[in-house]
């Protein structure tokens, strides 16, 4: 069972005002393993009011970056201390294989440490001078927190995606309200417990859980919120963007994807197959950046697909808490049914199943789907054009570089893309031609805290991670001082200009 937590508002655990809770269902067993509080608009308003009061008090927003860095480093250490416990809870909650969950916890701790360093550097950058070419004026730039920020996060990387927002937002000095997905909130509530343990000042971080319509919507549309940072579907992203526009507030949106992996005829087939699987089946195929469209050069397709089929069928799929598991269940019954429906659509539209497409014979319960590969796919098919968010890979072939690039770019999304080739010049050309925010060369999916993350087209706008992630949560203020001891004299007989 999972720990029983309430809403975390202004440093206190608070029961939801309507006394309602949501069951936490294990995607591996389909059994109820706990519950989380179900916040509503009243709870959201209480959290926003508390964060607003904290922001105005200045006991977090007016502190130095070095002061804030101390708390971020304490949180990083607590996460390392609790790595095994947190990873287990993550796996129980969302079905992620335990080895992946442990890797995620390392990344969570590293992300807090990284932004602690940037918080300290922020002090050094404060009041940086600008040469405006006039000796009469001294111009400096300040970087200040926005105030209250709403952070709405998904279920595929519950704690890591939350940290991508929480760590830089806290580093910048904002008062944060985190609203994780109702499908995977457990470790985010544990993050609140860690904040309490390190005595993070009250109001710097609140965590509210519940349904999107009941809690997420009133949070993203609250006029006291200075910014919304959202990761999720394009459909919900449009709603969040509309709310932000109506309030004349900025938003960062990291939305869906349908990334392409281009494999050329000079690629090492064995290495490329491994990256094709990792790019599509990692995290049970539930990755916004998944390279779920595979473009193979026609000359290597038969050999590549033979090897891919063999390797996909050898993936260790089963109980995600077992070390060595490489694929667990998808997150929920509704997601399972959604992915299965896409498999049915693919078959109905004329694509051919190379492997998978059903529950593994060895697993009688849980939301498991075998690694699935479609061939004979056409560009008009839904499995090629729409984000499935499950372990489904669609394959097409090409003959020329221009054809491959055109097929890759013919997509409403633009989050990621990848190219595998032994030719460095080709890799450079393709990297520059792909219409996306992230390009991988001779690999797929590596992600680093120090590097920007985000997309174009319907994959959203803005960048997270790296220095860009911090800038997202800062307001830039110009401070201009008149330093000439004499009078300005614009209205005198001899104006200055």
Coordinates of C-alpha atoms in Angstrom, one line a residue:
X1 CA 0.0 0.0 0.0
X2 CA 1.0 3.6 -0.5
X3 CA 1.3 6.3 2.2
X4 CA -1.9 8.2 3.0
X5 CA -1.4 11.9 2.4
X6 CA -3.7 14.9 2.3
X7 CA -3.3 18.1 0.2
X8 CA -0.2 20.1 1.1
X9 CA -1.0 23.8 1.3
X10 CA 1.2 26.5 2.8
X11 CA 3.3 23.9 4.7
X12 CA 0.4 22.0 6.2
X13 CA -1.5 18.8 5.3
X14 CA -5.1 19.7 4.7
X15 CA -8.0 17.4 3.9
X16 CA -10.0 18.3 0.8
X17 CA -12.9 20.6 1.6
X18 CA -15.5 18.2 0.2
X19 CA -13.8 15.2 1.8
X20 CA -13.5 13.3 -1.5
X21 CA -10.7 10.9 -2.5
X22 CA -9.6 9.0 -5.6
X23 CA -8.6 5.4 -5.7
X24 CA -5.0 4.6 -6.7
X25 CA -5.2 1.5 -8.9
X26 CA -2.1 -0.6 -9.6
X27 CA -1.7 -0.9 -13.4
X28 CA 0.1 -4.2 -12.8
X29 CA -2.5 -6.0 -10.7
X30 CA -5.6 -3.8 -11.3
X31 CA -6.1 -3.7 -7.5
X32 CA -6.7 -0.6 -5.4
X33 CA -3.5 0.1 -3.4
X34 CA -4.4 3.4 -1.8
X35 CA -6.1 6.8 -2.4
X36 CA -5.2 10.4 -3.0
X37 CA -7.2 13.5 -2.0
X38 CA -9.5 15.0 -4.7
X39 CA -9.2 18.8 -4.6
X40 CA -11.9 21.1 -6.1
X41 CA -12.0 24.8 -6.9
X42 CA -12.3 25.7 -3.2
X43 CA -9.1 23.9 -2.4
X44 CA -7.4 25.5 -5.4
X45 CA -8.4 28.9 -4.3
X46 CA -7.1 28.2 -0.8
X47 CA -3.7 27.1 -2.2
X48 CA -3.5 30.1 -4.5
X49 CA -4.4 32.5 -1.7
X50 CA -1.8 30.9 0.6
X51 CA 0.9 31.1 -2.1
X52 CA -0.1 34.7 -2.9
X53 CA 0.3 35.7 0.7
X54 CA 3.6 33.9 0.9
X55 CA 4.9 35.7 -2.2
X56 CA 3.9 39.1 -0.9
X57 CA 5.5 38.4 2.5
X58 CA 8.9 38.0 0.7
X59 CA 10.1 35.2 3.0
X60 CA 10.9 33.2 -0.1
X61 CA 10.5 35.6 -3.1
X62 CA 12.9 38.2 -1.7
X63 CA 15.6 35.8 -0.6
X64 CA 19.0 35.3 -2.3
X65 CA 19.6 32.5 -4.7
X66 CA 22.2 31.1 -2.3
X67 CA 19.6 30.9 0.4
X68 CA 17.2 29.0 -1.9
X69 CA 20.0 26.8 -3.2
X70 CA 20.5 25.4 0.3
X71 CA 16.9 24.1 0.4
X72 CA 17.2 22.6 -3.1
X73 CA 20.3 20.7 -2.2
X74 CA 18.7 19.4 1.0
X75 CA 15.8 18.2 -1.2
X76 CA 18.2 16.5 -3.6
X77 CA 19.9 14.7 -0.7
X78 CA 16.6 13.5 0.8
X79 CA 15.6 12.1 -2.6
X80 CA 18.9 10.2 -2.8
X81 CA 18.3 8.9 0.8
X82 CA 14.8 7.8 -0.2
X83 CA 15.6 6.6 -3.7
X84 CA 14.5 3.0 -3.3
X85 CA 11.3 3.9 -1.5
X86 CA 10.4 6.6 -4.1
X87 CA 11.2 4.3 -7.0
X88 CA 9.0 1.6 -5.6
X89 CA 6.1 4.0 -5.1
X90 CA 6.5 5.3 -8.6
X91 CA 6.5 1.8 -10.1
X92 CA 3.4 0.8 -8.1
X93 CA 1.6 3.9 -9.1
X94 CA 2.3 4.1 -12.9
X95 CA 3.7 0.8 -13.9
X96 CA 7.2 2.0 -14.8
X97 CA 9.8 -0.8 -14.6
X98 CA 11.7 -0.4 -11.3
X99 CA 15.1 0.0 -13.0
X100 CA 13.7 2.9 -14.9
X101 CA 12.1 4.4 -11.8
X102 CA 15.4 4.2 -9.9
X103 CA 17.2 5.9 -12.9
X104 CA 14.5 8.6 -12.7
X105 CA 15.1 9.3 -9.0
X106 CA 18.8 9.8 -9.8
X107 CA 17.7 12.4 -12.4
X108 CA 15.3 14.0 -9.9
X109 CA 18.1 14.6 -7.4
X110 CA 20.5 15.8 -10.1
X111 CA 17.9 18.3 -11.3
X112 CA 17.5 19.8 -7.9
X113 CA 21.3 20.1 -7.5
X114 CA 21.6 21.6 -11.0
X115 CA 19.1 24.4 -10.3
X116 CA 20.7 25.0 -6.9
X117 CA 23.8 25.9 -8.8
X118 CA 21.9 28.2 -11.2
X119 CA 20.2 29.8 -8.2
X120 CA 23.6 30.7 -6.8
X121 CA 24.8 32.1 -10.2
X122 CA 21.6 34.2 -10.3
X123 CA 23.0 36.2 -7.4
X124 CA 26.1 36.9 -9.5
X125 CA 24.0 38.0 -12.5
X126 CA 21.8 40.3 -10.4
X127 CA 22.0 44.0 -11.3
X128 CA 24.1 43.3 -14.3
X129 CA 25.1 46.6 -16.2
X130 CA 24.2 47.4 -19.7
X131 CA 26.2 49.9 -21.8
X132 CA 23.6 52.2 -23.4
X133 CA 26.1 54.6 -24.9
X134 CA 25.2 57.5 -22.7
X135 CA 27.3 58.6 -19.7
X136 CA 24.3 60.4 -18.2
X137 CA 22.6 57.1 -17.4
X138 CA 23.5 53.9 -15.6
X139 CA 21.3 50.9 -16.6
X140 CA 21.1 47.6 -14.8
X141 CA 19.0 44.5 -15.2
X142 CA 17.4 42.6 -12.4
X143 CA 15.9 39.1 -12.6
X144 CA 13.0 38.6 -10.2
X145 CA 10.5 35.8 -9.5
X146 CA 7.1 36.0 -11.2
X147 CA 5.2 35.3 -8.0
X148 CA 2.7 32.5 -7.9
X149 CA 3.2 29.8 -10.6
X150 CA 1.0 26.9 -11.5
X151 CA 2.8 23.7 -12.5
X152 CA 0.6 21.0 -14.1
X153 CA 2.4 17.7 -14.8
X154 CA 1.7 14.3 -16.5
X155 CA 1.7 10.7 -15.4
X156 CA 4.5 9.1 -17.5
X157 CA 7.4 10.6 -15.4
X158 CA 5.5 11.6 -12.3
X159 CA 8.2 12.9 -10.1
X160 CA 10.8 13.8 -12.7
X161 CA 8.5 15.9 -14.9
X162 CA 7.3 17.6 -11.7
X163 CA 10.9 18.4 -10.7
X164 CA 11.6 19.8 -14.2
X165 CA 9.2 22.6 -13.2
X166 CA 9.4 22.7 -9.4
X167 CA 13.3 22.9 -9.2
X168 CA 13.7 25.9 -11.5
X169 CA 10.6 27.7 -10.2
X170 CA 11.9 27.4 -6.6
X171 CA 15.4 28.4 -7.7
X172 CA 14.0 31.6 -9.3
X173 CA 12.2 32.4 -6.0
X174 CA 8.6 31.7 -7.0
X175 CA 5.8 30.3 -4.8
X176 CA 4.7 27.1 -6.6
X177 CA 1.5 25.1 -6.8
X178 CA 2.0 21.7 -8.2
X179 CA -0.9 19.8 -9.7
X180 CA 0.2 16.3 -10.8
X181 CA -1.9 14.0 -13.0
X182 CA -4.6 12.1 -11.0
X183 CA -3.3 8.9 -12.6
X184 CA 0.1 9.2 -10.9
X185 CA 0.3 11.6 -7.9
X186 CA 1.9 9.5 -5.2
X187 CA 5.5 10.5 -5.5
X188 CA 4.5 14.2 -5.9
X189 CA 2.8 14.0 -2.5
X190 CA 6.0 12.5 -1.2
X191 CA 7.9 15.5 -2.6
X192 CA 5.7 17.6 -0.5
X193 CA 6.7 15.5 2.5
X194 CA 10.3 16.1 1.6
X195 CA 9.7 19.8 1.5
X196 CA 8.2 19.6 4.9
X197 CA 11.2 17.6 6.2
X198 CA 13.8 20.1 5.0
X199 CA 11.6 22.9 6.4
X200 CA 11.1 24.7 3.1
X201 CA 9.4 28.0 4.0
X202 CA 5.6 27.7 4.1
X203 CA 3.9 28.6 0.9
X204 CA 7.0 28.1 -1.3
X205 CA 5.5 24.7 -2.5
X206 CA 2.0 23.5 -2.4
X207 CA 0.8 20.2 -3.9
X208 CA -2.8 19.6 -4.8
X209 CA -4.1 16.4 -6.3
X210 CA -7.4 15.6 -8.1
X211 CA -9.1 15.5 -11.4
X212 CA -8.1 17.9 -14.2
X213 CA -11.5 19.5 -14.6
X214 CA -12.0 19.9 -10.8
X215 CA -8.5 21.1 -9.8
X216 CA -6.3 21.7 -12.9
X217 CA -8.8 23.9 -14.7
X218 CA -9.5 26.4 -11.9
X219 CA -5.7 26.5 -11.1
X220 CA -4.7 27.4 -14.7
X221 CA -7.4 30.0 -15.0
X222 CA -6.9 31.7 -11.6
X223 CA -6.1 35.4 -12.1
X224 CA -3.6 35.4 -9.1
X225 CA -1.4 32.9 -11.0
X226 CA 1.5 34.7 -12.7
X227 CA 2.4 31.8 -15.1
X228 CA 1.3 28.3 -16.0
X229 CA 3.7 25.6 -17.0
X230 CA 1.9 22.6 -18.4
X231 CA 3.0 19.2 -19.8
X232 CA 0.3 17.0 -21.3
X233 CA -1.8 16.4 -24.3
X234 CA -2.2 19.0 -27.1
X235 CA -6.0 19.0 -26.5
X236 CA -5.6 20.0 -22.8
X237 CA -2.7 22.3 -23.8
X238 CA -5.1 24.4 -25.9
X239 CA -7.4 24.8 -23.0
X240 CA -4.6 25.9 -20.7
X241 CA -3.3 28.3 -23.4
X242 CA -6.7 29.8 -23.8
X243 CA -7.0 30.4 -20.0
X244 CA -3.6 32.0 -19.9
X245 CA -4.4 34.3 -22.9
X246 CA -7.6 35.3 -21.2
X247 CA -5.7 36.3 -18.1
X248 CA -2.8 37.9 -20.2
X249 CA -0.4 35.6 -18.5
X250 CA 2.5 33.6 -20.0
X251 CA 2.4 29.8 -20.3
X252 CA 5.0 27.2 -21.2
X253 CA 3.5 24.2 -23.0
X254 CA 5.2 20.8 -23.6
X255 CA 2.6 18.8 -25.5
X256 CA 2.4 15.7 -27.6
X257 CA 4.7 14.3 -30.2
X258 CA 4.9 11.8 -33.1
X259 CA 8.7 11.8 -33.6
X260 CA 10.4 10.1 -36.5
X261 CA 13.6 8.0 -36.5
X262 CA 15.3 8.0 -39.9
X263 CA 17.7 5.0 -40.5
X264 CA 19.8 5.1 -43.6
X265 CA 21.4 2.3 -45.6
X266 CA 24.9 2.8 -44.1
X267 CA 23.6 2.3 -40.5
X268 CA 24.8 -0.5 -38.3
X269 CA 21.6 -2.5 -38.2
X270 CA 22.1 -4.1 -34.8
X271 CA 22.8 -0.8 -33.1
X272 CA 20.0 1.0 -34.9
X273 CA 17.5 -1.7 -33.9
X274 CA 18.4 -1.2 -30.3
X275 CA 17.8 2.6 -30.6
X276 CA 14.6 2.0 -32.5
X277 CA 13.3 -0.1 -29.6
X278 CA 14.5 2.2 -26.9
X279 CA 13.0 5.2 -28.7
X280 CA 9.6 3.6 -28.9
X281 CA 9.3 1.1 -26.0
X282 CA 11.1 2.9 -23.2
X283 CA 8.7 3.8 -20.3
X284 CA 6.2 1.3 -21.7
X285 CA 6.0 3.5 -24.9
X286 CA 4.4 6.3 -23.0
X287 CA 6.8 9.2 -23.9
X288 CA 5.8 12.4 -25.7
X289 CA 9.1 12.4 -27.6
X290 CA 8.9 8.7 -28.6
X291 CA 10.3 8.0 -32.0
X292 CA 7.2 6.0 -32.8
X293 CA 7.5 6.6 -36.6
X294 CA 10.4 4.6 -38.0
X295 CA 11.6 5.4 -41.5
X296 CA 13.9 2.7 -43.0
X297 CA 15.9 2.9 -46.1
X298 CA 14.4 0.4 -48.4
X299 CA 17.6 -1.6 -49.0
X300 CA 18.1 -2.5 -45.4
X301 CA 14.4 -2.9 -44.4
X302 CA 14.2 -6.8 -44.7
X303 CA 17.2 -7.4 -42.5
X304 CA 16.3 -4.6 -40.1
X305 CA 12.7 -5.8 -39.6
X306 CA 13.8 -9.4 -39.1
X307 CA 16.1 -8.4 -36.3
X308 CA 13.6 -5.9 -34.9
X309 CA 10.9 -8.6 -34.6
X310 CA 13.3 -11.0 -32.9
X311 CA 14.5 -8.4 -30.4
X312 CA 11.1 -6.9 -29.7
X313 CA 9.7 -10.4 -28.9
X314 CA 12.7 -11.0 -26.5
X315 CA 11.9 -7.9 -24.3
X316 CA 11.3 -8.9 -20.7
X317 CA 7.7 -7.8 -20.0
X318 CA 6.0 -8.5 -16.7
X319 CA 5.9 -7.5 -13.0
X320 CA 7.5 -4.0 -13.1
X321 CA 8.8 -4.3 -9.5
X322 CA 11.1 -7.1 -10.5
X323 CA 14.6 -6.0 -11.4
X324 CA 15.4 -6.7 -15.0
X325 CA 11.9 -6.0 -16.2
X326 CA 12.1 -3.9 -19.4
X327 CA 8.4 -3.3 -20.0
X328 CA 5.5 -3.0 -17.6
X329 CA 1.8 -2.1 -18.0
X330 CA 0.4 1.1 -19.4
X331 CA -0.8 3.4 -16.7
X332 CA -4.5 2.8 -16.6
X333 CA -7.5 0.8 -18.0
X334 CA -8.5 3.8 -20.1
X335 CA -5.1 4.1 -21.6
X336 CA -4.9 0.4 -22.2
X337 CA -8.2 0.5 -24.1
X338 CA -7.0 3.6 -26.0
X339 CA -3.8 1.8 -27.2
X340 CA -5.7 -1.4 -28.1
X341 CA -8.2 0.7 -30.1
X342 CA -5.3 2.1 -32.2
X343 CA -4.0 -1.4 -32.8
X344 CA -7.5 -2.3 -34.2
X345 CA -7.5 0.9 -36.3
X346 CA -4.1 0.0 -37.7
X347 CA -5.3 -3.4 -38.8
X348 CA -8.5 -2.1 -40.2
X349 CA -6.7 0.6 -42.3
X350 CA -4.5 -2.1 -43.9
X351 CA -1.3 -2.1 -41.9
X352 CA 0.3 -5.4 -41.1
X353 CA 1.3 -6.5 -37.6
X354 CA 4.9 -7.6 -37.6
X355 CA 4.7 -8.5 -33.9
X356 CA 2.6 -7.8 -30.7
X357 CA -0.7 -6.1 -30.8
X358 CA -2.2 -8.1 -27.8
X359 CA -1.7 -9.0 -24.2
X360 CA 1.2 -11.3 -23.6
X361 CA 0.0 -14.9 -23.1
X362 CA 1.8 -15.2 -19.8
X363 CA 0.0 -12.2 -18.2
X364 CA -3.7 -12.7 -17.2
X365 CA -4.2 -9.4 -15.5
X366 CA -2.8 -5.9 -15.5
X367 CA -2.8 -3.4 -18.4
X368 CA -0.1 -5.1 -20.4
X369 CA 0.4 -4.9 -24.1
X370 CA 3.2 -6.7 -25.9
X371 CA 5.7 -4.5 -27.9
X372 CA 3.9 -3.8 -31.1
X373 CA 5.3 -3.1 -34.6
X374 CA 3.3 -2.3 -37.7
X375 CA 4.7 -2.5 -41.3
X376 CA 3.1 -1.7 -44.6
X377 CA 2.0 1.6 -43.1
X378 CA 0.8 4.5 -45.3
X379 CA 1.2 8.2 -44.5
X380 CA -2.5 8.7 -44.3
X381 CA -3.0 6.1 -41.6
X382 CA -4.0 7.2 -38.1
X383 CA -1.3 5.0 -36.5
X384 CA 1.2 7.1 -38.4
X385 CA -0.3 10.5 -37.8
X386 CA -1.8 10.4 -34.3
X387 CA 0.0 10.2 -30.9
X388 CA -0.9 6.7 -29.4
X389 CA 1.2 7.0 -26.2
X390 CA 1.8 3.3 -25.9
X391 CA 4.3 0.6 -27.1
X392 CA 3.4 0.8 -30.8
X393 CA 5.9 1.4 -33.5
X394 CA 4.9 2.2 -37.1
X395 CA 7.3 1.6 -40.0
X396 CA 7.6 3.0 -43.5
X397 CA 10.4 2.8 -46.0
X398 CA 12.1 5.4 -48.2
X399 CA 14.6 5.6 -51.1
X400 CA 16.1 9.1 -50.9
X401 CA 17.1 11.5 -48.2
X402 CA 14.7 14.2 -49.4
X403 CA 11.8 11.7 -49.3
X404 CA 12.7 10.7 -45.7
X405 CA 12.8 14.3 -44.5
X406 CA 9.5 15.1 -46.2
X407 CA 7.8 12.1 -44.6
X408 CA 9.3 13.0 -41.2
X409 CA 8.2 16.7 -41.4
X410 CA 4.7 15.9 -42.7
X411 CA 3.3 15.9 -39.1
X412 CA 1.3 18.2 -36.9
X413 CA 3.9 17.7 -34.1
X414 CA 7.5 18.8 -33.8
X415 CA 8.9 17.7 -30.5
X416 CA 11.7 15.3 -31.4
X417 CA 13.4 13.5 -34.3
X418 CA 16.4 11.2 -34.9
X419 CA 18.8 10.2 -37.6
X420 CA 21.0 7.1 -37.7
X421 CA 23.8 7.1 -40.4
X422 CA 27.5 6.6 -40.7
X423 CA 27.8 9.8 -42.7
X424 CA 28.4 12.8 -40.5
X425 CA 27.5 15.3 -43.3
X426 CA 24.2 13.5 -43.9
X427 CA 23.5 13.6 -40.1
X428 CA 24.1 17.3 -40.1
X429 CA 21.9 17.9 -43.1
X430 CA 19.0 15.9 -41.7
X431 CA 19.4 17.5 -38.2
X432 CA 19.1 20.9 -39.7
X433 CA 16.1 19.9 -41.9
X434 CA 14.0 18.2 -39.3
X435 CA 11.2 20.5 -38.0
X436 CA 11.4 19.8 -34.3
X437 CA 12.9 21.1 -31.0
X438 CA 15.2 18.1 -30.3
X439 CA 17.3 16.0 -32.7
X440 CA 19.2 12.9 -31.8
X441 CA 22.0 11.7 -33.9
X442 CA 22.8 7.9 -33.9
X443 CA 20.6 7.5 -30.8
X444 CA 17.1 8.2 -29.6
X445 CA 15.7 9.7 -26.3
X446 CA 18.7 10.7 -24.2
X447 CA 17.7 13.7 -22.1
X448 CA 20.0 15.9 -20.0
X449 CA 19.1 18.4 -17.3
X450 CA 21.6 20.9 -18.8
X451 CA 20.1 20.9 -22.3
X452 CA 16.9 22.6 -23.5
X453 CA 13.7 20.5 -24.0
X454 CA 10.6 21.5 -26.0
X455 CA 9.1 21.5 -29.4
X456 CA 7.4 23.4 -32.3
X457 CA 4.1 23.1 -34.1
X458 CA 1.5 21.4 -32.0
X459 CA 4.1 20.1 -29.6
X460 CA 3.9 23.4 -27.8
X461 CA 6.1 26.4 -27.1
X462 CA 8.8 27.4 -24.6
X463 CA 11.7 25.4 -23.3
X464 CA 12.3 23.5 -20.1
X465 CA 15.6 22.4 -18.5
X466 CA 19.0 24.0 -18.7
X467 CA 19.3 27.7 -18.2
X468 CA 16.2 28.1 -20.3
X469 CA 14.2 26.4 -17.6
X470 CA 15.2 29.0 -15.1
X471 CA 14.5 31.9 -17.4
X472 CA 11.0 30.6 -17.8
X473 CA 10.3 31.6 -14.2
X474 CA 12.0 35.0 -14.1
X475 CA 10.8 38.5 -14.8
X476 CA 13.3 40.9 -16.3
X477 CA 13.3 44.4 -14.8
X478 CA 15.3 47.3 -16.2
X479 CA 16.6 49.8 -13.6
X480 CA 17.8 53.1 -15.1
X481 CA 19.5 55.7 -12.9
X482 CA 20.4 59.3 -13.9
X483 CA 24.0 59.8 -12.8
X484 CA 24.9 63.2 -14.2
X485 CA 25.2 65.7 -11.3
X486 CA 23.7 68.5 -13.5
X487 CA 20.1 69.3 -14.3
X488 CA 18.6 67.4 -17.3
X489 CA 17.7 70.7 -19.0
X490 CA 15.4 69.3 -21.7
X491 CA 13.2 72.4 -21.2
X492 CA 16.2 74.8 -21.0
X493 CA 17.8 76.8 -23.9
X494 CA 20.2 74.1 -24.7
X495 CA 18.5 70.6 -24.5
X496 CA 20.7 67.6 -23.8
X497 CA 19.9 65.8 -27.0

